[in-house]
Coordinates of C-alpha atoms and ligand atoms in Angstrom, one line a residue:
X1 CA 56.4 -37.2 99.0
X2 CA 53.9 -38.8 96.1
X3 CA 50.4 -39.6 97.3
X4 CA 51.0 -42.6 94.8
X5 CA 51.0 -45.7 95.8
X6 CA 54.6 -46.9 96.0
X7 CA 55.2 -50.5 94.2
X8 CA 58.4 -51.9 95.1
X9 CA 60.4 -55.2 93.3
X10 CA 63.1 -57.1 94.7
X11 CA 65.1 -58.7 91.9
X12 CA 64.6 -58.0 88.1
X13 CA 65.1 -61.6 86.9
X14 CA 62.6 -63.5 85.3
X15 CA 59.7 -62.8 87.9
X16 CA 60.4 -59.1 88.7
X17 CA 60.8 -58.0 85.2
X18 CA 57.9 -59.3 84.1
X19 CA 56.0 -57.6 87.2
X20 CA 57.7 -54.5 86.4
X21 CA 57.1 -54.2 82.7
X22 CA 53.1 -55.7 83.3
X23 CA 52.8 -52.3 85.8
X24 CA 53.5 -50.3 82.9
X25 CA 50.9 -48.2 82.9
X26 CA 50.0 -48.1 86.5
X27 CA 49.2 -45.5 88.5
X28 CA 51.8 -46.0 90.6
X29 CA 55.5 -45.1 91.8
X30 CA 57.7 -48.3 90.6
X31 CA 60.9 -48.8 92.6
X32 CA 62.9 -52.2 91.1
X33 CA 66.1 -52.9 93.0
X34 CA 68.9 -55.0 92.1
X35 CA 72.0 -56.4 93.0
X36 CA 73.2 -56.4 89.9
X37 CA 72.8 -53.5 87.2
X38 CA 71.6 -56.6 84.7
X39 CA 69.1 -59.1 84.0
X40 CA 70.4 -62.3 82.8
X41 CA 69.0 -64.6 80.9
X42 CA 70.6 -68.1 82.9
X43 CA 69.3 -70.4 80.6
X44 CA 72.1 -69.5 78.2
X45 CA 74.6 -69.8 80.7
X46 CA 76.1 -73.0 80.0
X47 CA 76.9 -71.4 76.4
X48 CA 79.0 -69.0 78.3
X49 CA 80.3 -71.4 80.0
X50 CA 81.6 -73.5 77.4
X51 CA 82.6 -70.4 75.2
X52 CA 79.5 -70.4 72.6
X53 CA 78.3 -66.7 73.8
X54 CA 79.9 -63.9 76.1
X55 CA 78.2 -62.5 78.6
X56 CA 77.2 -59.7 77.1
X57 CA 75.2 -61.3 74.7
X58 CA 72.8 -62.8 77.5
X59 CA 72.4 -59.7 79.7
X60 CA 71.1 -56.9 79.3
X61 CA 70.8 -53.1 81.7
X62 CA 67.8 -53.0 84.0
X63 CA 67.6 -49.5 83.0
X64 CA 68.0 -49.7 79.5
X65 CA 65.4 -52.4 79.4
X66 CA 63.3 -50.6 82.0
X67 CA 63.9 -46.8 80.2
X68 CA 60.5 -46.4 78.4
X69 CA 58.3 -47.1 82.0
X70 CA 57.7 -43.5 83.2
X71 CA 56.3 -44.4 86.4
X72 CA 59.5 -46.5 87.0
X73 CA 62.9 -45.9 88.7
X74 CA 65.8 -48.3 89.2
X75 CA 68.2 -49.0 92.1
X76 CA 71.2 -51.1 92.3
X77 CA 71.5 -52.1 95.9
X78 CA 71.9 -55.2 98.0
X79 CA 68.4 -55.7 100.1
X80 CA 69.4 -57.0 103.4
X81 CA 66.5 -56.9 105.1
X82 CA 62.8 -56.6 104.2
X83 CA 60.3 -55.2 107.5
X84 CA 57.2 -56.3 107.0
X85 CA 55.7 -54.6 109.9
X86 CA 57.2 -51.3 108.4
X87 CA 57.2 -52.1 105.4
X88 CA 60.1 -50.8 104.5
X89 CA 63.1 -52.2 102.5
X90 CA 66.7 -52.2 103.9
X91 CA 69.9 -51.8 101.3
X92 CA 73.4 -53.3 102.9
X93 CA 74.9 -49.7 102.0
X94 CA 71.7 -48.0 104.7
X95 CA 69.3 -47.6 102.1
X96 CA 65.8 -47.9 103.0
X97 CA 62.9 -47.9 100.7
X98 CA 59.0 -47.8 102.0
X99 CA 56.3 -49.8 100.3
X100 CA 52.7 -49.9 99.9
X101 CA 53.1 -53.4 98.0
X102 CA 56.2 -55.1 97.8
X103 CA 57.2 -58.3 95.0
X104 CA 60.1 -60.2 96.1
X105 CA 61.4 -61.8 93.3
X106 CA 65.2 -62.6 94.7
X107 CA 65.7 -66.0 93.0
X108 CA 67.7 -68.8 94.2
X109 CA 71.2 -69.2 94.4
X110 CA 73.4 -72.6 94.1
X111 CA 73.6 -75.3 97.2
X112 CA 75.9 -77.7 98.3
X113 CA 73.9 -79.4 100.8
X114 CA 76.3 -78.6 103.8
X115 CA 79.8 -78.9 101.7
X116 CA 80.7 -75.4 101.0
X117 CA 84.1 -76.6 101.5
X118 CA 83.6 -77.9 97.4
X119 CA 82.2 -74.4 96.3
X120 CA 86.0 -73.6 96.3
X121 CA 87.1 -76.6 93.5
X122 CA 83.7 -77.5 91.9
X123 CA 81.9 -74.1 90.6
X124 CA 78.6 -73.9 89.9
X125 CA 76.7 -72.3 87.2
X126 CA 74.2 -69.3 89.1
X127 CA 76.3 -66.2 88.1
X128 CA 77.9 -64.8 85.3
X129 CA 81.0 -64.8 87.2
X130 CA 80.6 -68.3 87.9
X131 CA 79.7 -69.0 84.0
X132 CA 83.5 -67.4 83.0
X133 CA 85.0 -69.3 85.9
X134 CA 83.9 -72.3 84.5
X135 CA 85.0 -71.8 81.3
X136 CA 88.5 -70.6 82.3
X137 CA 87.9 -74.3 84.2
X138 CA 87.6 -75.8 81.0
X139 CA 89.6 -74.3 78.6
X140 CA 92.7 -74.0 81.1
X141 CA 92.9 -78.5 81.3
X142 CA 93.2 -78.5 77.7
X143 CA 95.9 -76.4 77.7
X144 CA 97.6 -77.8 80.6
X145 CA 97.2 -81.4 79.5
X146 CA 99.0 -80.2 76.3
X147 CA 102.0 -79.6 78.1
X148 CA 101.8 -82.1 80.7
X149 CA 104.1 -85.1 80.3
X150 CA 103.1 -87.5 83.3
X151 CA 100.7 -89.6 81.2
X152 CA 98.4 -90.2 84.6
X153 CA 98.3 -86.3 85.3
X154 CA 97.3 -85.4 81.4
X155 CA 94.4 -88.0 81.5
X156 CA 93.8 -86.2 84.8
X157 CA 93.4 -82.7 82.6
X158 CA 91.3 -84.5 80.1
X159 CA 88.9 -85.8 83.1
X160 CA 85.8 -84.2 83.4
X161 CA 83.3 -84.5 86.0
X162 CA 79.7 -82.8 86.2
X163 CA 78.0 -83.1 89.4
X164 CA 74.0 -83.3 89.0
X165 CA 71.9 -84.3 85.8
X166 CA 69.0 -81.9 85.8
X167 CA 68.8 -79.7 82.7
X168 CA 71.8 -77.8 83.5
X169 CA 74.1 -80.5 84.4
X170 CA 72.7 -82.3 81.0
X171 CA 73.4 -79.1 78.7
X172 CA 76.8 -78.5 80.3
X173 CA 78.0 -82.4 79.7
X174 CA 76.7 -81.9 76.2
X175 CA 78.5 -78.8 75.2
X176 CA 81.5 -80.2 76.8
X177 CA 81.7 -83.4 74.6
X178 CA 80.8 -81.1 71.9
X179 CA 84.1 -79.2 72.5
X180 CA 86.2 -81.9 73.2
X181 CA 84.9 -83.8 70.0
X182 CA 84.7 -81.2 67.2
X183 CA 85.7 -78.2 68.3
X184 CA 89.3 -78.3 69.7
X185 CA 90.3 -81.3 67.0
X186 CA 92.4 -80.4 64.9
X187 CA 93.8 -77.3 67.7
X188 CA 96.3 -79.3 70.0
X189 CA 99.4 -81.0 69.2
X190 CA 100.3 -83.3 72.3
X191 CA 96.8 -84.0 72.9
X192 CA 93.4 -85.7 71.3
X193 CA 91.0 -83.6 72.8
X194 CA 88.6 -85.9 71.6
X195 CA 89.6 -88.8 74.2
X196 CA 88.8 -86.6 76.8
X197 CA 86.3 -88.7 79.4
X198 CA 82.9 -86.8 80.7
X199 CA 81.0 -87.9 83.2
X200 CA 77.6 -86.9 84.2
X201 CA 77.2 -88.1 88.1
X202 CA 73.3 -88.2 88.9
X203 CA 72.2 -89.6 92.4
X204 CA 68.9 -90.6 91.3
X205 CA 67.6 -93.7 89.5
X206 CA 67.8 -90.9 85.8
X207 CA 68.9 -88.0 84.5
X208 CA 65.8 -84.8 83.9
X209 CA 63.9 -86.1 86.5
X210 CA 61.5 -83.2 85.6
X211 CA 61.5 -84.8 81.6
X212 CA 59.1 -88.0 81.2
X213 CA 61.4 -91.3 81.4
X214 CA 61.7 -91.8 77.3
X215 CA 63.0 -88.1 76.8
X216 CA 65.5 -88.6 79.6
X217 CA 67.0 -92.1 77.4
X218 CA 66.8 -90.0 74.2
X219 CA 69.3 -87.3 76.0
X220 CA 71.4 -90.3 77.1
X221 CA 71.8 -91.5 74.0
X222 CA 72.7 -88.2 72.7
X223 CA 74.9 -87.8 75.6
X224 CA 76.6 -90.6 74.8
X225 CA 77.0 -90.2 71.1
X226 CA 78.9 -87.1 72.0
X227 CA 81.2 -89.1 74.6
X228 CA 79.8 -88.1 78.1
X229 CA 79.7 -91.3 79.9
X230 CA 76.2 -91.1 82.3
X231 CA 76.1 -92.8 85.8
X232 CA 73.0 -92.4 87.5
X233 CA 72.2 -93.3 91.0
X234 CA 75.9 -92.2 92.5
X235 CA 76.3 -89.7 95.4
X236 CA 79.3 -88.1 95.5
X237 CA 80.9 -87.8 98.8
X238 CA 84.4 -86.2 98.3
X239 CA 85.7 -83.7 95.9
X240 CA 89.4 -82.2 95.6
X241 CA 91.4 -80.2 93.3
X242 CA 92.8 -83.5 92.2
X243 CA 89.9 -86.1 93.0
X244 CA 86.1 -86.7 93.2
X245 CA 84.8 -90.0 95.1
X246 CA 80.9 -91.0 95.1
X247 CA 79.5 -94.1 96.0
X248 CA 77.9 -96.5 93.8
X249 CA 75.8 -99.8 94.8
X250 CA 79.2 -101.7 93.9
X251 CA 81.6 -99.8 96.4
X252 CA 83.1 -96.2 96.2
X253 CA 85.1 -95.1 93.7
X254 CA 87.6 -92.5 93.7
X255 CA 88.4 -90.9 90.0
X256 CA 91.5 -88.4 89.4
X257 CA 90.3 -85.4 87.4
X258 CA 91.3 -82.0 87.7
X259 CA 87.9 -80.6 86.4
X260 CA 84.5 -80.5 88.4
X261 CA 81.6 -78.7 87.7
X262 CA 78.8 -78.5 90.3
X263 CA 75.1 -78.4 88.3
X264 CA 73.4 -80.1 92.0
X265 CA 70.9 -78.1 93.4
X266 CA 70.2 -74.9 94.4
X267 CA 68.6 -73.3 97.3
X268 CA 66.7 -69.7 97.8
X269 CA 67.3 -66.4 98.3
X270 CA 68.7 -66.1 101.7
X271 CA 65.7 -63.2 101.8
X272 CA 62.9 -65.9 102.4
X273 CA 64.5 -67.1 106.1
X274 CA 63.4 -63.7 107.9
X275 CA 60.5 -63.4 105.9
X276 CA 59.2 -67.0 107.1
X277 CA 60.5 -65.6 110.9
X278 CA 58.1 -62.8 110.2
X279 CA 55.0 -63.7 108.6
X280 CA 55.2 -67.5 110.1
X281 CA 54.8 -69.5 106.6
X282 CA 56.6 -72.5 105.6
X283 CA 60.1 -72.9 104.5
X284 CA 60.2 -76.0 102.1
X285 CA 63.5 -78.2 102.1
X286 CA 64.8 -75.7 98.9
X287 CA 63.8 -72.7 101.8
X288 CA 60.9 -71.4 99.6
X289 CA 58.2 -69.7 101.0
X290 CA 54.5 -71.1 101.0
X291 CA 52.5 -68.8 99.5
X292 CA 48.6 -68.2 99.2
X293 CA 47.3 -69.1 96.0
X294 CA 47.2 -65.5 94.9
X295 CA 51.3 -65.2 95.7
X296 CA 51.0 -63.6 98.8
X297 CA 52.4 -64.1 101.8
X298 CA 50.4 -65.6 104.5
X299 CA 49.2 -62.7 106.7
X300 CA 50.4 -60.2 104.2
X301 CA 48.0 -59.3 101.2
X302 CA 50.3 -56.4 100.0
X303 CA 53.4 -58.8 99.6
X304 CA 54.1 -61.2 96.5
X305 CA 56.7 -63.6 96.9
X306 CA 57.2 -65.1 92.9
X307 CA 59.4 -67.4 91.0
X308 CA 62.1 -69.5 92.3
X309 CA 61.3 -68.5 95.7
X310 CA 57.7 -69.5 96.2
X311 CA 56.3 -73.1 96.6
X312 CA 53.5 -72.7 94.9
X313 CA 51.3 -76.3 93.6
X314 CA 50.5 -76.5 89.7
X315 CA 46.8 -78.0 88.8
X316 CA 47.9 -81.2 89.3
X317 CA 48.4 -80.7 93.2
X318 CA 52.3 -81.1 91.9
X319 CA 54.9 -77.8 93.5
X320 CA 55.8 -76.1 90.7
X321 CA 59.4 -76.7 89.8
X322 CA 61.9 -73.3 89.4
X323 CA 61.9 -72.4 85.8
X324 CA 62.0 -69.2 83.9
X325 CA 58.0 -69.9 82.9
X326 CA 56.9 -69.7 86.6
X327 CA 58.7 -66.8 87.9
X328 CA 57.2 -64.8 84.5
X329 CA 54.0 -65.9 84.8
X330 CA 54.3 -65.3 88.5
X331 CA 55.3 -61.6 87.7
X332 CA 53.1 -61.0 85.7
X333 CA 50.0 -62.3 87.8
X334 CA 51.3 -60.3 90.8
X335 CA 51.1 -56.8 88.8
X336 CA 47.5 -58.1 87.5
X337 CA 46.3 -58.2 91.0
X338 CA 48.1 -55.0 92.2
X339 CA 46.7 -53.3 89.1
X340 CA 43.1 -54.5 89.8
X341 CA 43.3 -52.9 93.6
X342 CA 44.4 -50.0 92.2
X343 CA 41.5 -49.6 89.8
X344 CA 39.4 -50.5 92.8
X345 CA 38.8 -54.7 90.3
X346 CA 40.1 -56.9 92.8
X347 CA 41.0 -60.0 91.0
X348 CA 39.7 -62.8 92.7
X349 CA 41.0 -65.9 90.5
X350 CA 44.0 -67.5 92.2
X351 CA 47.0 -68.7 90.3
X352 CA 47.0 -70.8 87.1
X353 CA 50.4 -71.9 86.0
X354 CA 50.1 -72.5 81.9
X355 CA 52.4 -75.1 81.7
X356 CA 54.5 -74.6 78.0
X357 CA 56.4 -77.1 77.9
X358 CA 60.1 -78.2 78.9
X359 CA 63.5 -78.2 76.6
X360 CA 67.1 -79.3 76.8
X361 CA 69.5 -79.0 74.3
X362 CA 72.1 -81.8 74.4
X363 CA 74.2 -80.5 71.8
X364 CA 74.2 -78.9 68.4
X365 CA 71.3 -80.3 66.2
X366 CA 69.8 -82.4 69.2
X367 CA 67.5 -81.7 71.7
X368 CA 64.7 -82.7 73.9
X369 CA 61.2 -81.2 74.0
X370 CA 58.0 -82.2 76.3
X371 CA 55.0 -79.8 74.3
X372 CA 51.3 -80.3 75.5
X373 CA 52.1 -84.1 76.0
X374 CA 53.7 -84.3 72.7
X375 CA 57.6 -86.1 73.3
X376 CA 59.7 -84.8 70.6
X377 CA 63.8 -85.5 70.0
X378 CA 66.9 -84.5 67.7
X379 CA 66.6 -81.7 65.2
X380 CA 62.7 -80.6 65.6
X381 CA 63.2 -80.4 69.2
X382 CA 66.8 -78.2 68.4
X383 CA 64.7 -75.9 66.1
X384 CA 61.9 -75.0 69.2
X385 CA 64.3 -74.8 71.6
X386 CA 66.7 -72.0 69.3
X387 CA 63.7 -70.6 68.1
X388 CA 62.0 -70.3 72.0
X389 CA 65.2 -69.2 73.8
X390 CA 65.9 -66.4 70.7
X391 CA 62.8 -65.2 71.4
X392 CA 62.7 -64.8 75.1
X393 CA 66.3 -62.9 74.9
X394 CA 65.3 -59.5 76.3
X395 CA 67.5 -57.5 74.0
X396 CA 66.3 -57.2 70.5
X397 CA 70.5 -56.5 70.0
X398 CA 71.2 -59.6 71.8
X399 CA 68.7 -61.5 69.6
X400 CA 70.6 -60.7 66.8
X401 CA 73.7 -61.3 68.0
X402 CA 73.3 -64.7 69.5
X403 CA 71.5 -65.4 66.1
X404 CA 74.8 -64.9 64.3
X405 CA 77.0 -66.8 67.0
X406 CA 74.9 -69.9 66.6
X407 CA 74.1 -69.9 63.1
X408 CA 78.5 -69.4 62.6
X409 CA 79.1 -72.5 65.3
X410 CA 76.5 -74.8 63.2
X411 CA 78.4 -73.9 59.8
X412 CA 82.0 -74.2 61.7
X413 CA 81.0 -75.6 65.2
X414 CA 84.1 -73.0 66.4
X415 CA 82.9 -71.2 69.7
X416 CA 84.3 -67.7 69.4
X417 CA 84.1 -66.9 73.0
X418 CA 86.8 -69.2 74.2
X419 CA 88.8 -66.9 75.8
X420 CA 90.3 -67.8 79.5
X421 CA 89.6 -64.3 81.4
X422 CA 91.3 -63.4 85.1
X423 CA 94.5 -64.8 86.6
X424 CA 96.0 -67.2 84.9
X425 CA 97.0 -70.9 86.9
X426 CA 99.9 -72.3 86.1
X427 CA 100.5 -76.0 85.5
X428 CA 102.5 -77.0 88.5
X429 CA 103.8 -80.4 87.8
X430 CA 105.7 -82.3 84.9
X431 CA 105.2 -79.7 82.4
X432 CA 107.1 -79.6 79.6
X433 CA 109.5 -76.4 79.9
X434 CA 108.8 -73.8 77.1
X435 CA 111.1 -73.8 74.1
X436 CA 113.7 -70.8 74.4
X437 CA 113.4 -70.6 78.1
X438 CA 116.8 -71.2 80.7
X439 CA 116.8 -74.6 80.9
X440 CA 114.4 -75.1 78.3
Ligands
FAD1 C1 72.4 -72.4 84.5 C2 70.8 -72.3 84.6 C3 70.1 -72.8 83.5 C4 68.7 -72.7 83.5 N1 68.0 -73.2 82.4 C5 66.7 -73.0 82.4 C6 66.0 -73.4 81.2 O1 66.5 -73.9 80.2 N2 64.6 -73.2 81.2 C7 64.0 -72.6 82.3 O2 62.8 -72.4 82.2 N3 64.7 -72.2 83.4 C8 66.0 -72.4 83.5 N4 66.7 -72.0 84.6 C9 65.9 -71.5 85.8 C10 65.5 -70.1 85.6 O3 66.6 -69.3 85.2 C11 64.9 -69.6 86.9 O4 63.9 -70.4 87.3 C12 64.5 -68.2 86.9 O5 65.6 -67.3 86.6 C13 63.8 -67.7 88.1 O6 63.4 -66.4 88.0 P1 63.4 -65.5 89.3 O7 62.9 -64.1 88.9 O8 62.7 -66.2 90.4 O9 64.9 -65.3 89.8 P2 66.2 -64.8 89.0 O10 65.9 -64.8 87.5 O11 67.3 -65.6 89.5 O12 66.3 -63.3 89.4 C14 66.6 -62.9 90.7 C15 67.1 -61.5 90.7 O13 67.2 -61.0 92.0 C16 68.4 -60.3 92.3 N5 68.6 -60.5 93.7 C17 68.8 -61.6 94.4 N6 68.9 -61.3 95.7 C18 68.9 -59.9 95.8 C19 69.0 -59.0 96.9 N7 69.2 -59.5 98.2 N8 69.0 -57.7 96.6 C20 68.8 -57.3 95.4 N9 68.7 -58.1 94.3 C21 68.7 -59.4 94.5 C22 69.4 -61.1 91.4 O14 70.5 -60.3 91.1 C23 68.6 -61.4 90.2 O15 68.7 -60.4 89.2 C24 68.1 -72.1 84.6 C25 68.8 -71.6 85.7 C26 70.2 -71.7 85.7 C27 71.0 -71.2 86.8

């Protein structure tokens, strides 16, 4: 066995790949384990879901990205189970991995606040399974409502309902009514796709909550402009196949739809329960784990729990929210502070979250963008945002190629990725029987 020290990282999203790469050069044996053989890079997601980008083109191999770190190895494996009085790391397939010092960087996955019955008819958008599903979601009403003939079930198809109006609920509505409006126009026979109704169902007061209140309009306005019809300060209380009710200050309503996409909330890792069982810290309502100012777990200096699974407070007293900012900046602060006790430098400065600024696209050409205090809308606030997320792609080959798929959908505003993948549903009432077939 090495008489290194042996460095261990659950997760390589955001956080953990940014611990990994900042232990570079440590003298140290670097184990990162994943579920998954990729890091994804979620805030593209919704372009995948809506048939802008493939997959492909927003992940990327842990190992590839990982290859050039000699003092780093790479397992895919499921952690189950992480023993902090043994430190020692437990794979669903038996595995077990020792640690000296241990970064749990697991993420969070989606919620549906004790309704997991809807998980079934309303996806959500965490994984890149979930990303195609939604897109076979989408593209599969339009081409059902082409063949329906019931007039009430083809407005049905064209009736599309996004749960939650945080940033990915917003970006989702707005690449919807992009798709509906311009790109499937002049593709259908039987239908307008552009009379199809979105809705954006928020329960608070606004939409971005995390956005100051005069960003939040301008994406409203945008919204709208593109056709997605906002309703703020609605809970949804039933969702079918067929229907979604929420309840409004005036009364339920009930509206048929066919489509609904679940952009509500998310909760952690299901890592952080046992680890609160363990260590006794705090569990927040989103089950984050309480951490000590320097990341570490209460009562365990030689564990790091970073990004969407801490609750960690910003300057400003305020818990940090879960973006891709705080679990890097997280990572990379962690490997800091394991490099410093390595080189026998403890680093003593807690913390310090450098706050860069938020975005949202709402469509092509407009966006919204809260830089340093500075509120900016519509094209300038497009141009960051491209220019920011091109730049945090991890692949150099992905930059490129996402560079090409968006400058071809500003020229054309075509989406070349709108293809509708695994089984195929069939339209099961009043279609319109194919030409040629028995009957037909
Ligand atoms: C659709 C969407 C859009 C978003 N848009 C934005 C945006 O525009 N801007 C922004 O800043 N943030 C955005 N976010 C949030 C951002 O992606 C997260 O805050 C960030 O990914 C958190 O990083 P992380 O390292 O904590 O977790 P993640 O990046 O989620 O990584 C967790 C990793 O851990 C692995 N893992 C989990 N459990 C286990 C286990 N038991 N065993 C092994 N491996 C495990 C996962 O496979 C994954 O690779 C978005 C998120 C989503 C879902």
């Amino acid at each position: 066995m090495s008489a290194q020290q042996r460095i261990v990282i659950i997760g390589a999203g955001f956080g953990g790949l940014y611990a990994a790469q900042g232990l570079k050069h440590a003298r140290a044996d670097v184990t990162v384990i994943d579920r998954r053989n990729f890091h994804l890079f979620q805030p593209l997601m919704y372009q995948v879901a809506t048939g802008t980008l493939s997959p492909g083109e927003i992940a990327a191999p842990i190992r590839s990205v990982l290859a050039g770190q000699k003092n780093t190895e790479v397992f895919l494996g499921d952690v189950v189970k992480i023993d902090l009085a043994r430190r020692e790391v437990s794979l669903s397939d038996g595995g077990m991995v020792p640690y000296d010092s241990l970064i749990v960087a697991a993420g969070s996955r989606s919620a549906y606040f004790g309704k997991d019955v809807w998980r079934d008819v309303a996806p959500s958008l965490k994984t890149i399974e979930e990303a195609t599903a939604i897109r076979h979601k989408i593209l599969f009403a339009f081409e059902a409502a082409e063949r329906e003939t019931d007039p009430e079930e083809r407005k049905a198809w064209l009736r599309f309902a996004i749960v939650g109006g945080g940033l990915t609920g917003v970006e989702l509505a707005g690449a919807l009514g992009e798709i509906a409006r311009f790109t499937l126009k002049h593709e259908f026979r039987a239908i307008r796709p552009e009379e199809s109704q979105i809705f954006l169902l928020e329960g608070s007061p606004r939409i971005m909550s995390a956005f100051p209140p005069d960003l939040a309009e301008a994406a409203v306005r945008s919204l709208n402009k593109l056709g997605v019809n906002v309703k703020t300060g609605v809970r949804v209380i039933d969702i079918s196949d067929q229907r979604l009710t929420y309840r409004a200050a005036s009364g339920d309503c009930t509206m048929h739809t066919r489509t609904v996409l679940w952009a509500a909330g998310v909760t952690s890792s299901e890592l952080t329960e046992s680890l609160a069982v363990q260590s006794g810290a705090q569990l927040d309502k989103l089950r984050r784990l309480k951490v000590n100012p320097d990341l570490t777990l209460p009562g365990h200096p030689e564990v790091f729990i970073i990004g969407d699974i801490a609750q960690i407070a910003g300057s400003d007293g305020k818990v940090l929210p879960g973006v891709a900012q705080v679990a890097m900046q997280g990572g990379e602060y962690a490997a800091k502070v394991i490099l410093g006790r390595l080189k026998g430098k403890p680093v003593t400065k807690p913390f310090h979250y450098f706050d860069k600024g938020s975005l949202a696209v709402i469509g092509r050409g407009s966006a919204v963008a809260d830089i340093a205090g500075l509120h900016l809308s519509g094209l300038i606030a497009w141009l960051i945002w491209l220019f920011v997320h091109v730049l945090y792609l991890v692949e150099f080959r992905n930059r490129i190629m996402v560079m090409i798929q968006w400058g071809f959908q500003y020229i054309t505003f075509s989406r070349g990725a709108r293809l509708i993948t695994g089984p195929t549903q069939t339209p099961s009432r009043s279609v319109a029987p194919v030409r040629g077939a028995p009957g037909g």
